[in-house]
Coordinates of C-alpha atoms and ligand atoms in Angstrom, one line a residue:
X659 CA -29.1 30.9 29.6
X660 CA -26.7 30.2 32.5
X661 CA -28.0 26.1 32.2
X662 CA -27.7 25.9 28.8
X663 CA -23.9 26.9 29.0
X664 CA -23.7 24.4 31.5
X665 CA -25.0 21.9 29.8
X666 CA -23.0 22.4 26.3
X667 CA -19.9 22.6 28.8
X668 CA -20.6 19.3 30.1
X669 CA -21.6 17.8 26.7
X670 CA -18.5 19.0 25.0
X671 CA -16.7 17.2 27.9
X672 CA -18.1 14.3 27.4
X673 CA -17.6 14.2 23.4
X674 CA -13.5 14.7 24.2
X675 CA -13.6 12.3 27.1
X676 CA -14.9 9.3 24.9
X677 CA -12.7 11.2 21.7
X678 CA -9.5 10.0 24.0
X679 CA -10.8 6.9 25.5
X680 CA -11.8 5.5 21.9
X681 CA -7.9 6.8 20.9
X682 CA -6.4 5.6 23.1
X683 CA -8.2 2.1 23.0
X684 CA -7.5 2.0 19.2
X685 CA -3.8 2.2 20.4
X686 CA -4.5 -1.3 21.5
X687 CA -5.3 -3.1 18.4
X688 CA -3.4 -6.3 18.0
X689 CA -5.1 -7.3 14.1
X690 CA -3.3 -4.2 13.2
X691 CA -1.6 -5.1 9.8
X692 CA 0.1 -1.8 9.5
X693 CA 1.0 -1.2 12.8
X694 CA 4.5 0.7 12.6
X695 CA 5.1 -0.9 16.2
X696 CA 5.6 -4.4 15.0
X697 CA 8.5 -4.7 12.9
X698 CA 9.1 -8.0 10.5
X699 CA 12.6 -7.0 9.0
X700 CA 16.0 -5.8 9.8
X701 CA 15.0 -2.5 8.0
X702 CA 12.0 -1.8 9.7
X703 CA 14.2 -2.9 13.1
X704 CA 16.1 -0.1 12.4
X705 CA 13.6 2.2 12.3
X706 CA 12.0 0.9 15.6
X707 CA 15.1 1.1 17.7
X708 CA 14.9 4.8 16.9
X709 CA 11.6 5.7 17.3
X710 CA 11.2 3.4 20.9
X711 CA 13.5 5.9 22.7
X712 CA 12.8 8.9 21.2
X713 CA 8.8 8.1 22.4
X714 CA 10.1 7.4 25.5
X715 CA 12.1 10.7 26.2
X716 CA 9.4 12.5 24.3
X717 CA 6.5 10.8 26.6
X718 CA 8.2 11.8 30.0
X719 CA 9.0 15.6 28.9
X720 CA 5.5 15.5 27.7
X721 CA 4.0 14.4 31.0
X722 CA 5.9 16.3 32.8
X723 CA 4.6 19.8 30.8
X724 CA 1.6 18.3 31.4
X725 CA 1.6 18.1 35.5
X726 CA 3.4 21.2 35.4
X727 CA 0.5 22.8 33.5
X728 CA -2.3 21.5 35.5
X729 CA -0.2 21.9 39.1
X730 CA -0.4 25.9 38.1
X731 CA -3.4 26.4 36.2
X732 CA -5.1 24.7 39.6
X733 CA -2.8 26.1 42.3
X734 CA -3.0 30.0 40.8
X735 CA -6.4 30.1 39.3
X736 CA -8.2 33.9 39.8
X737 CA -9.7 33.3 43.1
X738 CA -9.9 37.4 43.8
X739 CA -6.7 37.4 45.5
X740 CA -4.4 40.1 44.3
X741 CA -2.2 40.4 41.3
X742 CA 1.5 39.1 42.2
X743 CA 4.4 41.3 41.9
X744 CA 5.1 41.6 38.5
X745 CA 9.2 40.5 37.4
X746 CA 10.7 40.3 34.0
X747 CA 13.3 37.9 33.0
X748 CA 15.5 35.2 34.4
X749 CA 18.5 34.8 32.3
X750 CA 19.5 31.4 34.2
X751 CA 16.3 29.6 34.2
X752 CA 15.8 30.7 30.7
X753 CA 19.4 29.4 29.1
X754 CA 19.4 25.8 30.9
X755 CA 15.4 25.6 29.3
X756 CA 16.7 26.3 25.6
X757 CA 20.1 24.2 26.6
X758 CA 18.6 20.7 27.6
X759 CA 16.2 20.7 24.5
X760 CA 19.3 21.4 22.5
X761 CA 21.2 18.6 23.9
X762 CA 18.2 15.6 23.4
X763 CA 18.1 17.1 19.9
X764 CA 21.5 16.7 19.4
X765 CA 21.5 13.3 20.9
X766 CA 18.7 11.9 18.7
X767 CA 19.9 14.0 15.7
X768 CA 23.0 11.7 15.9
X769 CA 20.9 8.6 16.3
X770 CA 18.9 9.3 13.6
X771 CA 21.1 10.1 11.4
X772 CA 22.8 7.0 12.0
X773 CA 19.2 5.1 11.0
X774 CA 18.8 7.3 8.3
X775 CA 22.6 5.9 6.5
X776 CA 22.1 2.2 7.9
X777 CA 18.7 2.5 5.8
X778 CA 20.6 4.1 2.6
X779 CA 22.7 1.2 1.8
X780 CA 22.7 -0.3 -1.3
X781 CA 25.7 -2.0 -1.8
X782 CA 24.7 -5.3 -0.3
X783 CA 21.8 -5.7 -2.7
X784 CA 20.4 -9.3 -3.7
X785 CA 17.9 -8.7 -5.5
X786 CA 16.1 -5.6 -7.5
X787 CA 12.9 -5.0 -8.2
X788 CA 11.2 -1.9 -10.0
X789 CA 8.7 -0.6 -8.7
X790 CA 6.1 2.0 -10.7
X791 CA 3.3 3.5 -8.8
X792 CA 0.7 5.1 -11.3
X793 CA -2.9 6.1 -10.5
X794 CA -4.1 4.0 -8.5
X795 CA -1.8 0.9 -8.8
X796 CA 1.7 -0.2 -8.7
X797 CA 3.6 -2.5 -10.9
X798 CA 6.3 -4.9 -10.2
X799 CA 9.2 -5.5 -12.4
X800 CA 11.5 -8.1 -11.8
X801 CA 14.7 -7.4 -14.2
X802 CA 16.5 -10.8 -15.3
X803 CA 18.4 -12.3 -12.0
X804 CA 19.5 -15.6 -12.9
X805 CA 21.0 -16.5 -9.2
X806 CA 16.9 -16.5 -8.3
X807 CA 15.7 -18.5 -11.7
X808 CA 14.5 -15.4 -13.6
X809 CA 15.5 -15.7 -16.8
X810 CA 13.2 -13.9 -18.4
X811 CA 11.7 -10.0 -16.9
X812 CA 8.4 -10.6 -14.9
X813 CA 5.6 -8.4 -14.4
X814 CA 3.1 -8.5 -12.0
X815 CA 0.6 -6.0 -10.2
X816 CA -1.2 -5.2 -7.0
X817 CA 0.8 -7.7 -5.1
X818 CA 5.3 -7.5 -4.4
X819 CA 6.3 -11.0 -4.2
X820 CA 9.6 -11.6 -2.1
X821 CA 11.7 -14.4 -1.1
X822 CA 12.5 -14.1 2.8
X823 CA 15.9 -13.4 4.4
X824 CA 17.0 -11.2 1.4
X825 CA 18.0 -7.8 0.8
X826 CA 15.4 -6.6 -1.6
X827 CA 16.5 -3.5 -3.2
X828 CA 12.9 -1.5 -4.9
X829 CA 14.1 0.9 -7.3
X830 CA 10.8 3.2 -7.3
X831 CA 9.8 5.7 -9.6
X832 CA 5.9 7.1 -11.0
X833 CA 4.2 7.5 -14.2
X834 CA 1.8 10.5 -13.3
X835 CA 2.4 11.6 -10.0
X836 CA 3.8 11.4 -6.7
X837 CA 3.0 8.4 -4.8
X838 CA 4.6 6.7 -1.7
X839 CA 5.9 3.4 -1.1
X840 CA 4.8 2.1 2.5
X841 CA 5.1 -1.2 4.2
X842 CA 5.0 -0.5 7.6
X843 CA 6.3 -4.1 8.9
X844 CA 9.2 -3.8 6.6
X845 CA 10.5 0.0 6.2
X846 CA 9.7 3.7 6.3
X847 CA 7.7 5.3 3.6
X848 CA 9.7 6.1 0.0
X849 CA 8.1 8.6 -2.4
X850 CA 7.6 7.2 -6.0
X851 CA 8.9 10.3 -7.9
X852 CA 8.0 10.9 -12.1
X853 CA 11.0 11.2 -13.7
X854 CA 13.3 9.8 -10.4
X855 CA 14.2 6.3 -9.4
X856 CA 14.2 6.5 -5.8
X857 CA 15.4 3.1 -3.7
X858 CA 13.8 1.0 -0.9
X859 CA 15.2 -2.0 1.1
X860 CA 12.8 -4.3 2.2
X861 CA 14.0 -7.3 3.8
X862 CA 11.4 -10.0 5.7
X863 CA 12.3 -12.3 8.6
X864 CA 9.2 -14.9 8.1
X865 CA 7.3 -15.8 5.4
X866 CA 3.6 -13.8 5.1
X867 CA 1.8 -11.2 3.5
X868 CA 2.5 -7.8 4.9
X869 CA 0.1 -5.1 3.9
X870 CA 0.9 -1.5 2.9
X871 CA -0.6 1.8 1.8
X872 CA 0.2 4.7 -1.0
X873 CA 0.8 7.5 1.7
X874 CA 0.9 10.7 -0.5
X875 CA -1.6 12.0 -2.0
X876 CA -2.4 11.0 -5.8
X877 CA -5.7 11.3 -6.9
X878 CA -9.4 10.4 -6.5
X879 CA -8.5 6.7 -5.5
X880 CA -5.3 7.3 -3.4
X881 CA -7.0 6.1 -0.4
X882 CA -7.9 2.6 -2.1
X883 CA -4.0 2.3 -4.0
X884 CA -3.1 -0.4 -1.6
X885 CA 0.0 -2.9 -1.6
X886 CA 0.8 -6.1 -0.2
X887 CA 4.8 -7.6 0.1
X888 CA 4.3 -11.6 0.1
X889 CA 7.5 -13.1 1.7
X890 CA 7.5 -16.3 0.6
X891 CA 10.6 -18.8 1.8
X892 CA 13.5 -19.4 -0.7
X893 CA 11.8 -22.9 -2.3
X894 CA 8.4 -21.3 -2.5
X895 CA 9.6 -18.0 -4.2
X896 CA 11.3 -20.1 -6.6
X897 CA 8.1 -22.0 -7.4
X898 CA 6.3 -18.7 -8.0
X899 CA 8.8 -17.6 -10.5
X900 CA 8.9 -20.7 -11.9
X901 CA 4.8 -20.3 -12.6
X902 CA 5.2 -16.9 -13.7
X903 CA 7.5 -17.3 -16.6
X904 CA 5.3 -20.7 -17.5
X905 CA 4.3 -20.5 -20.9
X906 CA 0.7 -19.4 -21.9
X907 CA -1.9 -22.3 -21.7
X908 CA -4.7 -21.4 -24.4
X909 CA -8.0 -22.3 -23.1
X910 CA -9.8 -25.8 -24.1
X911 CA -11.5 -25.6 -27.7
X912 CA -15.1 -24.8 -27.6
X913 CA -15.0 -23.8 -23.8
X914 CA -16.7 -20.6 -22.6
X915 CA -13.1 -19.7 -21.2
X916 CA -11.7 -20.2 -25.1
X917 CA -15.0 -17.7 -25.6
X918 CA -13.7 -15.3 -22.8
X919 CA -10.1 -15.0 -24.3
X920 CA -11.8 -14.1 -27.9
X921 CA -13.7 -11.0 -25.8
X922 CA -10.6 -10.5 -24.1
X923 CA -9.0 -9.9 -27.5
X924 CA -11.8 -7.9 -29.1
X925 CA -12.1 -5.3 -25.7
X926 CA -9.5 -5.8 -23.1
X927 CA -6.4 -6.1 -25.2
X928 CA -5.8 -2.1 -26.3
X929 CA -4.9 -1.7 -22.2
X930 CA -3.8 -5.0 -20.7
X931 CA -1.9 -8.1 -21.5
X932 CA -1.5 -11.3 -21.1
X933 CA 2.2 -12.9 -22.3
X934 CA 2.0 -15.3 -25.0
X935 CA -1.8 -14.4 -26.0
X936 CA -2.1 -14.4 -29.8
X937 CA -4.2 -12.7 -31.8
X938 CA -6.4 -14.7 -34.5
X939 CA -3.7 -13.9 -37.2
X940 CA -1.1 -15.1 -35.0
X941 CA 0.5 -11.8 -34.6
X942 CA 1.2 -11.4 -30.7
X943 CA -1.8 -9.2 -28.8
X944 CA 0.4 -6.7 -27.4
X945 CA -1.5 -4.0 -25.2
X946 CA -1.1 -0.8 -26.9
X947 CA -0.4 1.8 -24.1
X948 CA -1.0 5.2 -25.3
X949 CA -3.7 4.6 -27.4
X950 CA -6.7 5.5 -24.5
X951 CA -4.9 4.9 -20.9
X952 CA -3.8 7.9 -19.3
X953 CA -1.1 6.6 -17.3
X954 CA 0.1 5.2 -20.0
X955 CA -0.5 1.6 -19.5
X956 CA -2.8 -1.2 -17.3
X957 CA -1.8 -4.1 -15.0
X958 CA -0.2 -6.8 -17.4
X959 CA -2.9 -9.7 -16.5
X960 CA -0.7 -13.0 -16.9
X961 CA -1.2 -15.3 -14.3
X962 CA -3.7 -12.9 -12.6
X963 CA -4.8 -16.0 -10.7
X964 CA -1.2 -16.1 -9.1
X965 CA -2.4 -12.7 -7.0
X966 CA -4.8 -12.5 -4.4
X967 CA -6.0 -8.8 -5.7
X968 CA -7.3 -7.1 -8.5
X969 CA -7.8 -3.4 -10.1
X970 CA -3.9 -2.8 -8.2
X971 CA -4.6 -4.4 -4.9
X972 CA -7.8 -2.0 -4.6
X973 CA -10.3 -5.3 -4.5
X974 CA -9.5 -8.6 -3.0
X975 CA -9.4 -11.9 -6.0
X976 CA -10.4 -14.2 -3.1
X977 CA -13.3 -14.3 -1.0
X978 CA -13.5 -13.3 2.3
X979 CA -13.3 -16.5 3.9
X980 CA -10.4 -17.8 2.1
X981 CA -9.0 -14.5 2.2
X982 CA -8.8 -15.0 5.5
X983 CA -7.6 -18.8 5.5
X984 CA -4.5 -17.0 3.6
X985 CA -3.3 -14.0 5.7
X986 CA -4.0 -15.9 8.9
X987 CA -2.2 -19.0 8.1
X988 CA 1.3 -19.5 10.2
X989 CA 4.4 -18.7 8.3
X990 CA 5.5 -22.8 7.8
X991 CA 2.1 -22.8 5.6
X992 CA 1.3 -19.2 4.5
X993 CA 3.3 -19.7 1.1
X994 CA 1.9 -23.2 0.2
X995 CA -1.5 -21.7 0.6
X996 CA -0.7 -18.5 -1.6
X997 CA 0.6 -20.6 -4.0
X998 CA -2.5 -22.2 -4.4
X999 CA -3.4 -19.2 -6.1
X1000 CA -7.2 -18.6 -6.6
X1001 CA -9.3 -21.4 -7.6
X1002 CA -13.3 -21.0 -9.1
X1003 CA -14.7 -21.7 -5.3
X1004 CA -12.6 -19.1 -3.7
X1005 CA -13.2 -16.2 -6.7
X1006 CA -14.6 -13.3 -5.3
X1007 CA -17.2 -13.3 -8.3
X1008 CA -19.1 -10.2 -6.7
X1009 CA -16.5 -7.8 -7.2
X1010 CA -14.8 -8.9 -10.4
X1011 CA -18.3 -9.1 -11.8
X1012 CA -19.1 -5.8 -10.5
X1013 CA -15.7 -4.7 -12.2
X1014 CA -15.9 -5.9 -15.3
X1015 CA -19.7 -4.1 -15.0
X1016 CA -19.1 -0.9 -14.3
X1017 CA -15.5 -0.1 -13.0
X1018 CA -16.1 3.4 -13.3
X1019 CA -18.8 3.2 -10.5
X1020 CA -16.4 0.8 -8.5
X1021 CA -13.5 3.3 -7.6
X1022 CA -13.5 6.6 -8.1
X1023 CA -11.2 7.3 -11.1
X1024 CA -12.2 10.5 -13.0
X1025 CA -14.6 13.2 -11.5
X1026 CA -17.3 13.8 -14.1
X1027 CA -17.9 14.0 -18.2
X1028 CA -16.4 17.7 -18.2
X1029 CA -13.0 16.4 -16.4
X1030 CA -13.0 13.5 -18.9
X1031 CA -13.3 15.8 -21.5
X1032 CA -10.7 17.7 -20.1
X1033 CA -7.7 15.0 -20.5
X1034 CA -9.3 15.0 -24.4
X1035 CA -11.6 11.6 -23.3
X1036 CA -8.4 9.7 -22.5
X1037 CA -9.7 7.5 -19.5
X1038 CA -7.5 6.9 -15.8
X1039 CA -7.9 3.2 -15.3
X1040 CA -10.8 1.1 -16.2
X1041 CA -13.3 2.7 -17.9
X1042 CA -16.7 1.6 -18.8
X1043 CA -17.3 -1.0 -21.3
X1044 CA -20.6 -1.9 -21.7
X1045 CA -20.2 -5.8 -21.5
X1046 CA -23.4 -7.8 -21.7
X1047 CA -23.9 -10.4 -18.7
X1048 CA -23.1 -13.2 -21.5
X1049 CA -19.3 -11.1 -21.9
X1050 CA -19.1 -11.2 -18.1
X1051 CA -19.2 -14.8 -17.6
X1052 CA -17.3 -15.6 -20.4
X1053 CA -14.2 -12.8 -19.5
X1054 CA -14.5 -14.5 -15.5
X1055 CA -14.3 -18.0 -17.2
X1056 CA -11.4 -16.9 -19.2
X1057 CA -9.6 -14.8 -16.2
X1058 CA -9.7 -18.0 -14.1
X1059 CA -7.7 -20.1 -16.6
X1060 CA -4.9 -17.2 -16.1
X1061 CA -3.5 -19.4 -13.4
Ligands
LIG1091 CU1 -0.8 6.8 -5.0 CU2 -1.6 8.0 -3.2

């Protein structure tokens, strides 16, 4: 009995001594996209300048508990001897322990909230953009701003386009429930509130793509509502406005993508759409929201090949390898590159395919037939169409003219 203890003892030891080696090592990660120890932006500086010395004076009062604790449970372990005389009390040992902690409170207390107003201004806005988290996506709204060429409201999905070097102000709020707005290289976390507009700076130093995550808990898919803030620099932002409020480019007569858009009309049009798509009696094919999505409407889809993501930013557009030839490449080149948008050899066919298949199976979106029934059979996100293979390759041919 005695050697199995033993041996469970030693076991367990070794589980937690490899639990804190592989934790620690993780610490180490440099391709750590949302590392909060790498800010990009002045706002995210901010937060860093806080949190560096508070780690710091947190670490050494930690490691000196820490000696403290071993030095006695070592030095006075039961070894037979006697019980020590037994005292109660120390009135001066016990007021300077409650009096230092009270002071480095204090201290970072005033620090923090320092952070906490530089991080709360508003008033030196240059740009807006609304923000609406809903399960499991987010939508961009960019309200008219003629000083950066958008004359006309644009709205995009899955990925926050940005020009660099300006104050961004993200005026957040939620159709369904809570989420949380979090680029790590650019600020702190802001709750996306029903009913609330909450605000967000973000401001980028360098052109790139910075990736993010929803961080409060929303649903079946909250772990795969994803977001990505592209900084691009001041000429290439205006480019990708530019492209976004082009007008919409009907696909060549008697193509299969001219097929695709006549699917996309007959299935895909009661949820999303695409500006400037017409139906067959010329009468514009505006999605209608409330008629089967619960949160009340779907990623608008025009220029879909402008983003690098689908389904939110849940699946990537692009294939792995030029995926990759994006978020890697230096910041003089990143924004040509994403401009490039995605082109028919770097479509991650898999996925959309799969998608457009059977999105239900995809991402996890609504539990079972009883909780469907439940919301009285009004689908969360994609729901199952029942496309034929022909459908498929038509809709991807059509999708990829959505440039
Ligand atoms: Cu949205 Cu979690």
């Amino acid at each position: 009995m005695t050697s199995v203890w033993i041996m469970l003892v030693k076991k367990s030891r070794a589980i937690l001594g490899f639990a804190a080696i592989s934790i620690v090592a993780a610490s180490c990660g440099t391709n750590a996209p949302q590392d909060t120890w790498q800010p990009k932006g002045p706002n995210s500086k901010i937060i860093d300048d806080l949190q560096r010395p508070v780690f710091a004076v947190a670490g050494i009062i930690g490691l000196i508990v820490a000696v403290a604790v071993i030095y006695t449970l070592i030095k006075y372990r039961d070894r037979g001897q006697p019980i020590p005389e037994q005292t109660h009390g120390k009135p001066a040992l016990e007021i300077t322990l409650t009096i230092i902690p009270a002071l480095i409170l204090a201290v970072v207390a005033v620090f923090t909230f320092g952070a906490i107003f530089k991080l709360a201004k508003t008033d030196d806005t240059e740009m807006i953009i609304n923000v609406t988290g809903q399960q499991w996506w987010w939508e961009y709204d960019y309200p008219t701003q003629n000083e950066f060429g958008i004359t006309q409201p644009i709205i995009s999905s899955g990925q926050l386009v940005m020009p660099v070097g300006t104050k961004v102000l993200l005026r957040e709020t939620s159709r369904d429930v809570i989420h949380s707005y979090w680029i790590p290289a650019l600020n702190g976390k802001r709750d996306a509130v029903p009913g609330r507009v909450q605000t967000l700076r973000l401001e980028a130093d360098a052109p790139g793509i910075y990736a993010g995550q929803c961080t409060e808990f929303c649903g079946l898919s909250h772990a795969n509502m994803r977001m990505e803030a592209v900084a691009l620099s001041k000429a290439d932002f205006a480019k990708w406005v530019a492209n976004q409020q082009a007008a919409y480019v009907a696909p060549a007569k008697d193509s299969l993508a001219q097929q695709g858009e006549e699917v996309f009309l007959n299935q895909c049009v009661r949820c999303h759409q695409v500006n400037g798509l017409m139906r067959a009696d010329g009468t514009p094919a505006i999605a209608a929201p409330d008629e089967n999505v619960w949160s009340g409407s779907a990623p608008n889809l025009t220029h879909l090949m402008s983003r690098n993501t689908f389904a939110g930013a849940s699946f990537d557009l692009l294939s792995k390898q030029c995926r990759d030839e994006v978020w890697n490449a230096p910041s003089d080149v990143v924004g040509t590159k994403y401009l490039a948008g995605v082109t028919e050899e770097c479509l991650n066919q898999k996925d959309l395919r799969s998608w457009l298949r059977n999105a239900p199976a995809m991402l996890p979106m609504y539990a079972n037939a009883t909780q469907l029934k439940a919301t009285g059979g009004k689908y969360r996100g994609m729901p199952y169409l029942a496309l034929t293979e022909d459908d498929i390759s038509k809709l991807v041919a059509y999708l990829l003219t959505l440039k």
